[in-house]
Amino acid sequence: MKDTMFRRVIASALALALCASASVPAFADSEAADDSTLGTQATADDSATGDGSSAATTGTDSIRQTSYTNYVKKYTDAARPDQTVEVLGKDYDPASVTDAQITVTTVDGENDVMQWANQEGSVSWTVNIPETGVYNIKMIYEALESNTNDVEFSLLIDGESPYATASRITLSKRWINESEIKQDSRQNDIRPGQISTPCWQETPLEDIDGLFNEPLEFYMEAGEHTITFESEKAEFAVKSFTFYQYEAPAAYTAPSDSDLTQAQGQKITLEGETAAYKSSRTLYPTADKSSYLTSSANGSSPTKTRYNTIGSGSWTQSTQTVTWEFNVDKAGYYKIGIRGRQDQMRGMYSNRRLYVNGEVPCLEANQIKFYYDTDWSITTPKSENGDDLYFYLQAGTNTISLEAVPGEIGEIMGDLDELVYNINSYYRQIRQITGPDPDEYNNYMIDTAIPSIVPDFKEYAKTLRDKKAEIEKLSGSGGTEAETLEKMAIVLDKCIKKPDLIPEMMSQIKDNITSVSSFVNQYREQPLEVDMIEVATSDQDFTSCDKSFFGSLGFGFKGFIGSFFEDYNALSDEDESAMECWVMLGRDNAEALQQLISSEYNPTAKTKINLKLVQGGIVEATFAGKGPDLALFMGGDFPIQLAARGVLTDLTTFSDFDEVKTRFADDATVLYQYNGGTYGLPCDQTFPMLFYRSDILSEYGIDPATDLNTWDGLLNCLPTLQRNYLEVGLILPVMTSTGGTTQVSAITEPGNTFAMLLLQQGLNYYNEEQTKTTFDTQEAVNAFDTWTKFYTTYSFQQTYDAFTRFRTGDMPVVIQNYTFYNQLSVAAPEIKGCWGFQPVPGTVQEDGTINHAANSNGSGAIIFTKAADQEGAWDFIKWFTSTDAQVKYGNNIESILGTMGRYATANEEALQQLSWTTSEVNLLLDQLNSQVEIPIIPASYGVTRNVMNAFRAVVNDYDNARDTLFWYNKDINDEITRKLEDLGLYDN
C-alpha cells in the first residue's frame, strides 16, 4: 500500500511539474497560473485520491446522485396520500419574480391566468401540503407564440430541484400541418410545413427521458413549501398546477352483445398523414414507396413522392403524441385497427398509449405493442384473452391519440443508464491514476488504490447479464442487440479475474461503455410509422395487409419502367422561360427549398425558378456551356474561382445591393469578394464557439464565463485540467486523402486557432492589395508560435473525436462550430443541462477590451453571367436571403430533421427567429458580430496547404517556429504571384 501511494505521489508530482512548465506564457502579457487555483486543485486531488479509496466524482457523476431513477427507488415505499392541492397560476408571489415578464390577464378565453411573456426568469408560489408523501403534478397551460419548439423550465421545491429530470420539465406545443398535402407540377406531393397553434392543454408532468411510463413523482413533507419555475424557454400561460395521485385506468370491461349491435355497418378510415395535430414539429407527413398497399389520399405511386404515412424516422421519443379527429354517424362501440410498421428495433417492440377523446379508456390501452416487422401489419388493442377491445364513441366529433411510452423496457434502460454511469465513473478514477496512456510495465495496483472496484465490477457484470435476460424475455428470443451487454460483462470479468490488467483494459472498458450507452439511447426510443387507422363496428373487418404476388410484381415493374423516365434530379417542372437554379444539398433540404419556392416565390414572380438537385460538377458544367443560371449554397472557394474566370455577376452592380448587405454580419460578404466586386450573398454561415462541460469544470472551481474568456485564462486553467488528465480541444484543419494524396481545404476552416490569434491582434492574412500575406510580421510570428505551442509545450491532441471526448468528459472544453450544439442536443441526452457554450477565448486589447475575433465559413447564392434575366435572378436571391424566407426555410428543415438539422442562417434577424432561446441567440450574436473574415483569393489553396505544412514541421519535426513560417511564407507568396499572373491580374 505504501509502495502504491509512493508511486502515485511521484506521478502526481511529475504531472504537476509538467503542467507548471506548460504554463509558460504564450503571449507577452500573459501571467503564470494563479497559485490559489493550483492550491485549490491540490486540495481537491488530496481529497479525491489521498486515502487511496476513491476518486473525485466528475462529469455526469455529480448529477447521477440526483437521477430520477435513484429518486424513485428511494421513495418506493413512501405514502401516496389521497389528497389534491390545486395552485392557481394567478396566485404567484410577486416578490419572487426575477427577470420574468409576468402578468395576470386573459389568455385565449381564460380569465385571470398567469402569463409569462418572455423566455427567461423565475417565479414562485407558496403551497401547503396537507400530508407527507409522494405526489404527481398536472398542469393546465397554454404555450404562447414563440420561436422555440416547446416550453421548458426547472421545477424547484424550496429552492432545489429534487432530481435532474425536474430541472428540464418540458411542455409541448400543438403542431398542425400548415396546409393540405398539395402536388407540384410533376405530380409529386409537397410536404406541408409545421406550424404551432396556441390552445389550452392539460397534462401531467412526464419523464421526457423515456424511462418511466407514469407521471413524474415528487416527495413532499407536510407543511408549507415554495414551488419555483426557472426558465430560459418559457413564454406560456398557466391556469393552474395540481398536486394529485395518478391512478392507472381500470381494467377493460367488455360490452354486451346488444351493446355491440348498437352501431353496425360502420368503418372509418383515418390516413396517418392527415393527423389533426401533433405534440412535436418533427411529426410531419412521411413518404413510403416500398409497398402498393400503403394508403394515401392522393393514391399510390412507385415513382412519385406520396406523403402517405406519419412517423417514419421521427416518431421515436417518449411523450410524442399524434391525434386524429373524425366524425361518427352512429354512437356505439367500435374497435380500432392501426396499420403500422416498426422496422427499427430488431427483436423488440415499440409502445403506444391509446387515448380516446382525451382519456385512456382502460388499462389494456395503456400500452399497445408494435412488434418488429419490415412489412405493414395491423395492430389492434386486445384484452388478455386476445379479444378485440371495443370503445364507446359518441355520435359527432371524436379523437384518437397515440402517445409514445417506454413500456417495460423503460425501467430496464433506466437501470442500465445508471450502471453505465457507475462504470464510467470508475473509468475516470482509473484514468486519474494511470493517465490516458498507462505504462504497460507499471503495476498500478488499481484494486488496492480503489478497493471497491472489484466487488462493484462483480455486481455490475451480474446486473448486465440479468438485464440481458430480461430484455430477451421481453423480446421472446435471444441473439438480439442485447449481446452488447454480454460483451461489457466479459470485459468486467477479465478485470475481476486479474485486477493487475485493468490499466491494459482501459480502451476496452471505454469502447464498451460507449457501446452500451449507444444501446441504451437506441432502445429507449419508441419508433413507429403509421399508414392508416381504421375505426370499425364489430361486423366489419379491417383492410388486409397481406400482399398478393401479382400486386407486388406489378408495383415493382411500374417502378422499374418509371425509373427510365423519371428525372430524380429535377425538383420542379416550370415552363421553358424559368431560370435554372442548382443546389447541392440533401434531398430533404432540397425538397423543403422547392416547396418554399413553389408556394412563396413562383406564384407571384415574373420569372419562375426551376430548382435542380445536383452533386458536384458545377464548374465543369459551367465551362462546358451547360451550367445553371444561378446556384444556391455554393461554398468553399468555388464562388471566387468562378468569379476570377468571369462567369459570375458582380452583385454590387445592382442598385439596392448596399441595402441587402445589411442583413448579414459586417464581414459576411468578404467571403464572396474578389478584385473589388462581390459575387455572392451569404445563405448560411458557421462560426466557432467554446463549448464546456459545466458539471466537470465546477468540480475544479473553474468558471467558464471568467476563467475561459481569454487565452490567458485558458492557459491558467491548464494545470488544473491536465493534472486530472482532462484535455482541451482546438480546431485543426481536416486532412483528406484522395488517390494517395493528402489534401487540405482550400479555405481557412472556421475557428482555425492560428487565424483567431492573428485576427485578435488586428491583423488579417493579406495586405490590402491581397498580393502578399502578412505572415512576415511580428504579430503573425507570435500567433503561429502560440498556436504550435499548444501542441508542443501543452501536448494538445491533433486528432480526436470531439463529440465522444466531450460526451464522456475526457475533454470538457472544446472549440467547435456552433452547429455542434445540434449534435449534442440530439445524440447526447444524458448530459443535457451539464454543458453550455460561449464566445471563443479572446485577446485583451490595450484599452482593456477583449477581442473575440474569429473567422467563419459558409455558402452563398450566386448569379451566372449567362442568365438572361439578371434582374429576375437578383430578385430571387434577394428573396431567398430575406428574413422571412430564411425563417420559413429554417423552420421547415427543423421540422423534418429535428434539432440536428437546425439551420445555420447567415441572416442575423432570421437567426433570432429560429428555435434558439433568448440567452442562446445573444451569445451567438456576440460571436457573430465579432467575426472578422479572411478573404478567399484564387491562391487560397496554397496558403492553407503551406500553413499546415509549416505547422507539421514545427509540431512533428520540432523545427523553429519563426524560421519555418518565414520559409513557407515565401512559397505562399510565390504561389499568389503565379496565380495572379495566370489570371492576368499581376501588377509589378
PDB file of N, CA, C and O in Angstrom, residues 912-945:
ATOM      1  N   GLN A 912     -32.302  35.114 -35.083  1.00  0.00           N
ATOM      2  CA  GLN A 912     -33.001  35.408 -33.838  1.00  0.00           C
ATOM      3  C   GLN A 912     -34.399  34.836 -33.798  1.00  0.00           C
ATOM      4  O   GLN A 912     -34.991  34.705 -32.728  1.00  0.00           O
ATOM      5  N   GLN A 913     -34.943  34.465 -34.963  1.00  0.00           N
ATOM      6  CA  GLN A 913     -36.304  33.941 -35.018  1.00  0.00           C
ATOM      7  C   GLN A 913     -36.362  32.426 -35.153  1.00  0.00           C
ATOM      8  O   GLN A 913     -37.450  31.849 -35.210  1.00  0.00           O
ATOM      9  N   LEU A 914     -35.210  31.771 -35.242  1.00  0.00           N
ATOM     10  CA  LEU A 914     -35.196  30.313 -35.233  1.00  0.00           C
ATOM     11  C   LEU A 914     -35.332  29.820 -33.796  1.00  0.00           C
ATOM     12  O   LEU A 914     -35.501  30.608 -32.873  1.00  0.00           O
ATOM     13  N   SER A 915     -35.203  28.522 -33.583  1.00  0.00           N
ATOM     14  CA  SER A 915     -35.593  27.930 -32.300  1.00  0.00           C
ATOM     15  C   SER A 915     -34.535  28.046 -31.214  1.00  0.00           C
ATOM     16  O   SER A 915     -34.354  27.133 -30.403  1.00  0.00           O
ATOM     17  N   TRP A 916     -33.837  29.164 -31.165  1.00  0.00           N
ATOM     18  CA  TRP A 916     -32.877  29.411 -30.094  1.00  0.00           C
ATOM     19  C   TRP A 916     -33.563  30.160 -28.967  1.00  0.00           C
ATOM     20  O   TRP A 916     -34.476  30.958 -29.206  1.00  0.00           O
ATOM     21  N   THR A 917     -33.116  29.922 -27.751  1.00  0.00           N
ATOM     22  CA  THR A 917     -33.620  30.725 -26.642  1.00  0.00           C
ATOM     23  C   THR A 917     -32.977  32.116 -26.708  1.00  0.00           C
ATOM     24  O   THR A 917     -31.985  32.328 -27.416  1.00  0.00           O
ATOM     25  N   THR A 918     -33.532  33.035 -25.954  1.00  0.00           N
ATOM     26  CA  THR A 918     -33.002  34.399 -25.949  1.00  0.00           C
ATOM     27  C   THR A 918     -31.549  34.422 -25.509  1.00  0.00           C
ATOM     28  O   THR A 918     -30.703  35.092 -26.115  1.00  0.00           O
ATOM     29  N   SER A 919     -31.220  33.695 -24.451  1.00  0.00           N
ATOM     30  CA  SER A 919     -29.842  33.696 -23.953  1.00  0.00           C
ATOM     31  C   SER A 919     -28.900  33.042 -24.957  1.00  0.00           C
ATOM     32  O   SER A 919     -27.765  33.502 -25.149  1.00  0.00           O
ATOM     33  N   GLU A 920     -29.349  31.973 -25.622  1.00  0.00           N
ATOM     34  CA  GLU A 920     -28.506  31.307 -26.613  1.00  0.00           C
ATOM     35  C   GLU A 920     -28.221  32.207 -27.802  1.00  0.00           C
ATOM     36  O   GLU A 920     -27.080  32.327 -28.257  1.00  0.00           O
ATOM     37  N   VAL A 921     -29.260  32.833 -28.314  1.00  0.00           N
ATOM     38  CA  VAL A 921     -29.066  33.657 -29.508  1.00  0.00           C
ATOM     39  C   VAL A 921     -28.229  34.892 -29.185  1.00  0.00           C
ATOM     40  O   VAL A 921     -27.469  35.371 -30.039  1.00  0.00           O
ATOM     41  N   ASN A 922     -28.322  35.403 -27.971  1.00  0.00           N
ATOM     42  CA  ASN A 922     -27.486  36.541 -27.600  1.00  0.00           C
ATOM     43  C   ASN A 922     -26.004  36.168 -27.608  1.00  0.00           C
ATOM     44  O   ASN A 922     -25.153  36.952 -28.046  1.00  0.00           O
ATOM     45  N   LEU A 923     -25.686  34.968 -27.136  1.00  0.00           N
ATOM     46  CA  LEU A 923     -24.302  34.501 -27.176  1.00  0.00           C
ATOM     47  C   LEU A 923     -23.832  34.324 -28.616  1.00  0.00           C
ATOM     48  O   LEU A 923     -22.702  34.690 -28.966  1.00  0.00           O
ATOM     49  N   LEU A 924     -24.704  33.777 -29.456  1.00  0.00           N
ATOM     50  CA  LEU A 924     -24.349  33.583 -30.861  1.00  0.00           C
ATOM     51  C   LEU A 924     -24.124  34.920 -31.555  1.00  0.00           C
ATOM     52  O   LEU A 924     -23.177  35.078 -32.335  1.00  0.00           O
ATOM     53  N   LEU A 925     -24.976  35.885 -31.272  1.00  0.00           N
ATOM     54  CA  LEU A 925     -24.825  37.203 -31.900  1.00  0.00           C
ATOM     55  C   LEU A 925     -23.567  37.911 -31.411  1.00  0.00           C
ATOM     56  O   LEU A 925     -22.917  38.633 -32.174  1.00  0.00           O
ATOM     57  N   ASP A 926     -23.216  37.699 -30.145  1.00  0.00           N
ATOM     58  CA  ASP A 926     -21.971  38.285 -29.639  1.00  0.00           C
ATOM     59  C   ASP A 926     -20.786  37.795 -30.460  1.00  0.00           C
ATOM     60  O   ASP A 926     -19.909  38.582 -30.842  1.00  0.00           O
ATOM     61  N   GLN A 927     -20.753  36.493 -30.723  1.00  0.00           N
ATOM     62  CA  GLN A 927     -19.642  35.952 -31.505  1.00  0.00           C
ATOM     63  C   GLN A 927     -19.752  36.347 -32.966  1.00  0.00           C
ATOM     64  O   GLN A 927     -18.754  36.706 -33.601  1.00  0.00           O
ATOM     65  N   LEU A 928     -20.972  36.316 -33.506  1.00  0.00           N
ATOM     66  CA  LEU A 928     -21.166  36.645 -34.921  1.00  0.00           C
ATOM     67  C   LEU A 928     -20.720  38.069 -35.214  1.00  0.00           C
ATOM     68  O   LEU A 928     -20.093  38.340 -36.253  1.00  0.00           O
ATOM     69  N   ASN A 929     -21.021  38.970 -34.318  1.00  0.00           N
ATOM     70  CA  ASN A 929     -20.635  40.366 -34.533  1.00  0.00           C
ATOM     71  C   ASN A 929     -19.158  40.622 -34.232  1.00  0.00           C
ATOM     72  O   ASN A 929     -18.669  41.725 -34.451  1.00  0.00           O
ATOM     73  N   SER A 930     -18.461  39.614 -33.714  1.00  0.00           N
ATOM     74  CA  SER A 930     -17.018  39.727 -33.511  1.00  0.00           C
ATOM     75  C   SER A 930     -16.233  39.126 -34.680  1.00  0.00           C
ATOM     76  O   SER A 930     -15.009  39.241 -34.719  1.00  0.00           O
ATOM     77  N   GLN A 931     -16.951  38.492 -35.601  1.00  0.00           N
ATOM     78  CA  GLN A 931     -16.277  37.799 -36.694  1.00  0.00           C
ATOM     79  C   GLN A 931     -15.509  38.767 -37.601  1.00  0.00           C
ATOM     80  O   GLN A 931     -16.006  39.849 -37.939  1.00  0.00           O
ATOM     81  N   VAL A 932     -14.322  38.358 -37.984  1.00  0.00           N
ATOM     82  CA  VAL A 932     -13.527  39.067 -38.982  1.00  0.00           C
ATOM     83  C   VAL A 932     -13.143  38.024 -40.020  1.00  0.00           C
ATOM     84  O   VAL A 932     -12.437  37.060 -39.707  1.00  0.00           O
ATOM     85  N   GLU A 933     -13.622  38.203 -41.234  1.00  0.00           N
ATOM     86  CA  GLU A 933     -13.442  37.159 -42.244  1.00  0.00           C
ATOM     87  C   GLU A 933     -12.108  37.285 -42.972  1.00  0.00           C
ATOM     88  O   GLU A 933     -11.594  38.388 -43.203  1.00  0.00           O
ATOM     89  N   ILE A 934     -11.575  36.130 -43.334  1.00  0.00           N
ATOM     90  CA  ILE A 934     -10.343  36.058 -44.108  1.00  0.00           C
ATOM     91  C   ILE A 934     -10.719  35.965 -45.580  1.00  0.00           C
ATOM     92  O   ILE A 934     -11.436  35.033 -45.980  1.00  0.00           O
ATOM     93  N   PRO A 935     -10.285  36.914 -46.404  1.00  0.00           N
ATOM     94  CA  PRO A 935     -10.658  36.882 -47.827  1.00  0.00           C
ATOM     95  C   PRO A 935     -10.214  35.571 -48.485  1.00  0.00           C
ATOM     96  O   PRO A 935      -9.199  34.972 -48.114  1.00  0.00           O
ATOM     97  N   ILE A 936     -11.010  35.132 -49.447  1.00  0.00           N
ATOM     98  CA  ILE A 936     -10.648  33.975 -50.259  1.00  0.00           C
ATOM     99  C   ILE A 936     -10.079  34.507 -51.570  1.00  0.00           C
ATOM    100  O   ILE A 936     -10.713  35.322 -52.237  1.00  0.00           O
ATOM    101  N   ILE A 937      -8.887  34.067 -51.911  1.00  0.00           N
ATOM    102  CA  ILE A 937      -8.230  34.509 -53.145  1.00  0.00           C
ATOM    103  C   ILE A 937      -8.026  33.291 -54.041  1.00  0.00           C
ATOM    104  O   ILE A 937      -8.125  32.147 -53.577  1.00  0.00           O
ATOM    105  N   PRO A 938      -7.753  33.490 -55.323  1.00  0.00           N
ATOM    106  CA  PRO A 938      -7.563  32.333 -56.210  1.00  0.00           C
ATOM    107  C   PRO A 938      -6.465  31.376 -55.747  1.00  0.00           C
ATOM    108  O   PRO A 938      -6.495  30.191 -56.074  1.00  0.00           O
ATOM    109  N   ALA A 939      -5.511  31.877 -54.968  1.00  0.00           N
ATOM    110  CA  ALA A 939      -4.418  31.022 -54.496  1.00  0.00           C
ATOM    111  C   ALA A 939      -4.617  30.591 -53.045  1.00  0.00           C
ATOM    112  O   ALA A 939      -3.655  30.194 -52.377  1.00  0.00           O
ATOM    113  N   SER A 940      -5.830  30.631 -52.528  1.00  0.00           N
ATOM    114  CA  SER A 940      -6.078  30.250 -51.139  1.00  0.00           C
ATOM    115  C   SER A 940      -5.621  28.833 -50.845  1.00  0.00           C
ATOM    116  O   SER A 940      -5.157  28.520 -49.739  1.00  0.00           O
ATOM    117  N   TYR A 941      -5.737  27.955 -51.832  1.00  0.00           N
ATOM    118  CA  TYR A 941      -5.318  26.571 -51.627  1.00  0.00           C
ATOM    119  C   TYR A 941      -3.839  26.489 -51.241  1.00  0.00           C
ATOM    120  O   TYR A 941      -3.430  25.641 -50.439  1.00  0.00           O
ATOM    121  N   GLY A 942      -3.019  27.362 -51.809  1.00  0.00           N
ATOM    122  CA  GLY A 942      -1.597  27.378 -51.488  1.00  0.00           C
ATOM    123  C   GLY A 942      -1.330  27.918 -50.097  1.00  0.00           C
ATOM    124  O   GLY A 942      -0.377  27.504 -49.423  1.00  0.00           O
ATOM    125  N   VAL A 943      -2.167  28.845 -49.655  1.00  0.00           N
ATOM    126  CA  VAL A 943      -1.998  29.431 -48.328  1.00  0.00           C
ATOM    127  C   VAL A 943      -2.293  28.382 -47.259  1.00  0.00           C
ATOM    128  O   VAL A 943      -1.473  28.123 -46.368  1.00  0.00           O
ATOM    129  N   THR A 944      -3.460  27.761 -47.329  1.00  0.00           N
ATOM    130  CA  THR A 944      -3.846  26.793 -46.303  1.00  0.00           C
ATOM    131  C   THR A 944      -2.911  25.591 -46.298  1.00  0.00           C
ATOM    132  O   THR A 944      -2.564  25.062 -45.236  1.00  0.00           O
ATOM    133  N   ARG A 945      -2.488  25.149 -47.477  1.00  0.00           N
ATOM    134  CA  ARG A 945      -1.604  23.988 -47.561  1.00  0.00           C
ATOM    135  C   ARG A 945      -0.255  24.271 -46.908  1.00  0.00           C
ATOM    136  O   ARG A 945       0.256  23.476 -46.111  1.00  0.00           O
TER     137      ARG A 945
END
